[in-house]
Amino acid sequence: MSNEVSFPLSLPTADPLLTITHPHEGIWIIELHNEQDSRLTTRMINEALRPALDAVEHSWCAMRDRQANDGEDKGGGALIIVGRRDQDKFFSNGFDYETVKKDLSFMNDTANPLLARLLTYPIPTIAAINGHAFAAGMMLSLACDYRIMTDGSRRRAWMCMNEIHFGAPWPLSFTAILNAKVGSPVTRRRVALEGHRFTPSEALREGIVDRLANSTGKSVGNGTEEVLEGAMKLANEVKMLASRGVWGAINTYLYKDCLEVLYSDTRAHEVELPNRKAKL
């Protein structure tokens, strides 16, 4: 990779699944556009999201070096992740479960490294939740530092871990992230064991998201663009917190217990579901 990354950058090069833009100094946006609901497939994670995080970090480091050479004491940065911008129905609909459950190495080799990378990213990360965030889509947002969500006034939007409803056991890493990011045991129970669909106002009240964006516009674009506008405002508020280069290091210690789970071999912690047949 050259010293300067050119934007917009779409990844992977063939049949891209996301696009990175750099609208303002110190702010980058990753737009997920894997079809309409931005499923977190193996290809999306390994060939798009993880390389995109590397590209943004590279660009931020190059910007800091350039500013240092110019005698400027800046170096702030923030990254926004948003669902497809030409719609406002989905942020991300999670994994392609039928494919993932057949791949025993998926969590170890693909999903957990992505979540750990986000948890320890060197600049603040903001999930701009412009529609439904289901299952791994919700986990992706929780792995970010901040979450801003559409207020649902224009179109319904939910955050939900719905595995309980279709019989999918939770990966241990999901439990670790939920425990690290959601403080209330009652809320964690509603998330994990009840599969509750949190409306935007409920998610804000429970501390799952940090802010809501007013999305009363009439066109499809307005809903997402207003969420992005709120995310940009938040990014400008927090980006200088990364200027001293310790944001990621502090997060590494803040989420030490969670990261130990993410870095462990999940297959060593698998629990077989009991075969419960009714006895007469």
XYZ file of C-alpha atoms in Angstrom:
280
model
C 0.000 0.000 0.000
C 1.371 3.462 -0.878
C 1.948 6.202 1.692
C -1.322 7.895 0.763
C -4.556 5.983 0.268
C -6.867 7.421 -2.374
C -10.571 7.746 -1.627
C -13.244 6.783 -2.433
C -11.990 3.224 -2.172
C -14.255 0.243 -2.855
C -13.381 -3.219 -1.563
C -12.844 -5.831 -2.770
C -11.866 -4.465 -6.185
C -14.022 -6.986 -8.031
C -17.707 -6.864 -7.076
C -17.165 -4.496 -4.109
C -19.114 -4.914 -0.883
C -18.261 -1.598 0.777
C -16.937 1.856 -0.045
C -14.670 4.073 2.057
C -14.947 7.841 1.744
C -12.948 10.592 3.432
C -15.322 13.576 3.505
C -13.400 15.750 5.962
C -9.960 15.808 7.511
C -9.761 13.197 10.226
C -13.107 11.556 9.373
C -13.646 8.399 7.331
C -16.882 6.605 6.439
C -17.265 2.914 5.611
C -20.532 2.265 3.782
C -21.616 -1.373 3.809
C -23.427 -2.373 0.608
C -23.497 -6.145 0.437
C -26.853 -6.289 -1.369
C -29.677 -4.520 0.478
C -29.142 -5.814 4.018
C -25.320 -5.858 4.274
C -24.935 -9.433 5.502
C -21.631 -10.107 7.254
C -20.454 -12.951 5.056
C -16.962 -14.440 5.097
C -16.114 -12.467 1.971
C -17.538 -9.256 3.414
C -15.397 -9.584 6.541
C -12.143 -10.988 5.156
C -11.999 -9.225 1.802
C -13.771 -5.976 2.601
C -14.216 -4.941 6.236
C -10.867 -6.012 7.664
C -8.874 -4.541 4.746
C -10.995 -1.375 5.001
C -10.043 -0.949 8.655
C -6.382 -1.335 7.652
C -6.780 1.261 4.892
C -8.380 3.821 7.196
C -5.732 3.317 9.869
C -3.012 3.675 7.240
C -4.577 6.911 6.016
C -4.877 8.271 9.563
C -1.226 7.451 10.306
C -0.120 9.144 7.071
C -2.171 12.219 7.991
C -0.558 12.371 11.445
C 2.922 12.069 9.947
C 2.168 14.808 7.424
C 0.823 17.120 10.107
C 3.821 16.453 12.345
C 6.173 17.327 9.490
C 4.244 20.565 8.970
C 4.520 21.440 12.663
C 0.810 20.945 13.307
C -0.345 19.378 16.577
C -3.532 17.676 15.432
C -3.745 13.977 14.605
C -7.371 13.408 15.517
C -9.528 10.907 13.703
C -12.838 9.050 13.770
C -14.411 6.292 11.702
C -18.120 5.961 10.908
C -19.652 2.664 9.760
C -23.056 2.923 8.082
C -25.403 0.597 6.224
C -26.172 1.035 2.551
C -26.795 4.731 1.976
C -29.480 4.469 -0.714
C -31.900 2.793 1.727
C -32.936 3.134 5.346
C -34.228 -0.337 6.174
C -31.021 -2.101 7.281
C -27.780 -1.280 9.010
C -26.808 -4.961 8.852
C -28.864 -8.133 9.005
C -26.020 -10.129 10.570
C -24.361 -13.342 9.438
C -25.560 -15.627 6.670
C -26.405 -18.198 9.333
C -26.926 -21.240 7.104
C -23.443 -20.766 5.652
C -21.731 -19.811 8.894
C -22.962 -22.795 10.907
C -21.229 -25.150 8.450
C -17.854 -23.405 8.893
C -16.346 -24.433 12.235
C -13.503 -21.944 11.883
C -15.680 -18.919 11.061
C -15.785 -17.390 14.538
C -12.081 -18.026 15.235
C -10.684 -16.978 11.891
C -13.155 -14.422 10.589
C -15.715 -12.904 12.969
C -13.780 -12.632 16.235
C -10.698 -10.983 14.677
C -12.989 -8.331 13.175
C -14.715 -7.658 16.498
C -11.388 -7.513 18.352
C -9.999 -5.109 15.736
C -12.928 -2.760 16.253
C -12.689 -2.932 20.041
C -9.016 -1.893 19.908
C -9.129 0.459 16.920
C -6.789 3.462 17.308
C -9.456 6.104 16.610
C -13.064 6.402 17.827
C -15.525 4.247 15.880
C -19.161 5.211 15.409
C -21.922 2.898 14.195
C -24.442 4.963 12.216
C -27.410 2.616 12.568
C -29.638 3.625 9.680
C -32.066 0.711 9.949
C -32.443 -2.718 11.505
C -29.389 -4.125 13.296
C -30.062 -7.819 13.805
C -27.867 -10.496 15.421
C -24.260 -10.036 14.269
C -25.267 -6.645 12.873
C -26.090 -5.567 16.406
C -22.799 -7.072 17.619
C -20.908 -5.123 14.960
C -22.451 -1.925 16.309
C -21.699 -2.870 19.931
C -18.041 -3.439 19.024
C -17.884 0.227 17.975
C -17.208 2.922 20.566
C -20.384 4.906 19.893
C -23.776 4.215 18.376
C -26.180 6.692 16.827
C -29.462 5.323 15.502
C -32.344 6.579 13.408
C -35.174 7.634 15.695
C -37.630 5.461 13.764
C -40.019 8.325 13.108
C -39.871 7.828 9.352
C -39.496 4.045 9.228
C -39.381 1.335 11.887
C -35.954 0.190 12.988
C -35.021 -2.408 15.600
C -31.936 -3.698 17.354
C -32.356 -7.366 18.143
C -30.434 -10.531 18.945
C -32.995 -13.002 17.632
C -31.032 -16.271 17.964
C -33.322 -17.468 20.767
C -36.208 -17.466 18.294
C -34.610 -19.727 15.689
C -32.552 -22.004 17.914
C -29.023 -20.713 17.358
C -26.691 -20.865 20.370
C -24.707 -17.720 21.052
C -20.988 -17.644 20.289
C -19.039 -17.002 23.490
C -17.651 -13.830 21.944
C -21.153 -12.365 21.621
C -21.701 -12.926 25.335
C -18.382 -11.266 26.159
C -19.213 -8.187 24.069
C -22.719 -7.897 25.524
C -21.334 -8.088 29.065
C -18.681 -5.475 28.238
C -20.984 -3.006 26.526
C -24.373 -3.335 28.263
C -24.320 -2.736 31.993
C -27.757 -3.796 33.166
C -28.344 -7.534 33.793
C -32.034 -6.986 33.075
C -31.234 -5.441 29.705
C -28.787 -8.244 28.911
C -31.523 -10.764 29.697
C -33.913 -8.986 27.351
C -31.262 -8.953 24.633
C -30.020 -12.547 24.916
C -32.814 -14.648 26.403
C -35.904 -12.814 25.221
C -34.689 -11.683 21.795
C -36.439 -8.379 22.403
C -36.744 -6.020 19.467
C -35.513 -2.723 20.852
C -37.039 0.331 19.235
C -34.710 3.325 18.916
C -36.197 5.006 21.978
C -35.869 1.796 24.010
C -32.283 1.311 22.858
C -31.451 4.861 23.952
C -33.181 4.446 27.320
C -31.344 1.168 28.000
C -27.968 2.671 27.076
C -27.515 0.439 24.027
C -27.169 3.473 21.759
C -25.812 6.900 22.642
C -27.943 9.161 20.469
C -30.889 9.174 18.094
C -30.989 11.045 14.800
C -34.176 12.734 13.645
C -35.219 11.019 10.411
C -38.465 12.672 9.404
C -37.458 13.271 5.776
C -39.747 11.953 3.058
C -37.216 10.474 0.612
C -35.304 7.240 1.151
C -32.005 9.096 1.206
C -33.016 11.502 3.942
C -33.350 8.861 6.633
C -29.816 7.595 6.226
C -28.272 10.968 5.452
C -29.676 12.428 8.668
C -28.207 9.538 10.663
C -24.880 10.227 8.959
C -25.207 13.926 9.727
C -25.590 13.090 13.410
C -22.666 10.659 13.218
C -20.492 13.341 11.607
C -21.364 15.766 14.404
C -20.388 13.158 16.994
C -17.198 12.334 15.075
C -16.137 15.978 15.174
C -16.770 16.060 18.921
C -14.612 13.033 19.724
C -11.973 12.798 16.999
C -9.310 14.777 18.882
C -9.385 12.170 21.664
C -7.267 10.032 19.333
C -4.646 12.716 18.789
C -2.231 11.414 21.438
C -2.249 7.916 20.015
C -3.496 6.056 23.092
C -7.180 5.527 22.286
C -6.697 1.946 21.139
C -4.266 1.129 23.935
C -6.717 2.284 26.607
C -9.511 0.277 24.981
C -7.256 -2.783 24.988
C -7.094 -2.629 28.785
C -10.681 -1.444 29.212
C -11.935 -4.545 27.367
C -9.173 -6.921 28.473
C -11.524 -9.663 29.691
C -13.664 -9.451 26.566
C -10.622 -9.575 24.297
C -9.266 -12.663 26.041
C -12.463 -14.452 25.022
C -12.270 -13.132 21.469
C -8.671 -14.294 21.122
C -9.357 -17.746 22.561
C -10.231 -20.807 20.511
C -14.024 -20.766 20.597
C -14.177 -24.455 19.701
C -12.762 -25.264 23.130
C -15.861 -23.689 24.696
C -18.566 -25.212 22.551
C -21.460 -26.775 24.415
C -23.525 -29.494 22.817
C -27.220 -28.833 22.925
C -29.027 -31.546 24.876
C -31.244 -33.880 22.925
C -34.410 -33.426 24.892
C -36.957 -36.005 23.858
C -40.187 -36.167 25.726
C -40.507 -39.181 27.987
C -43.946 -40.696 28.505
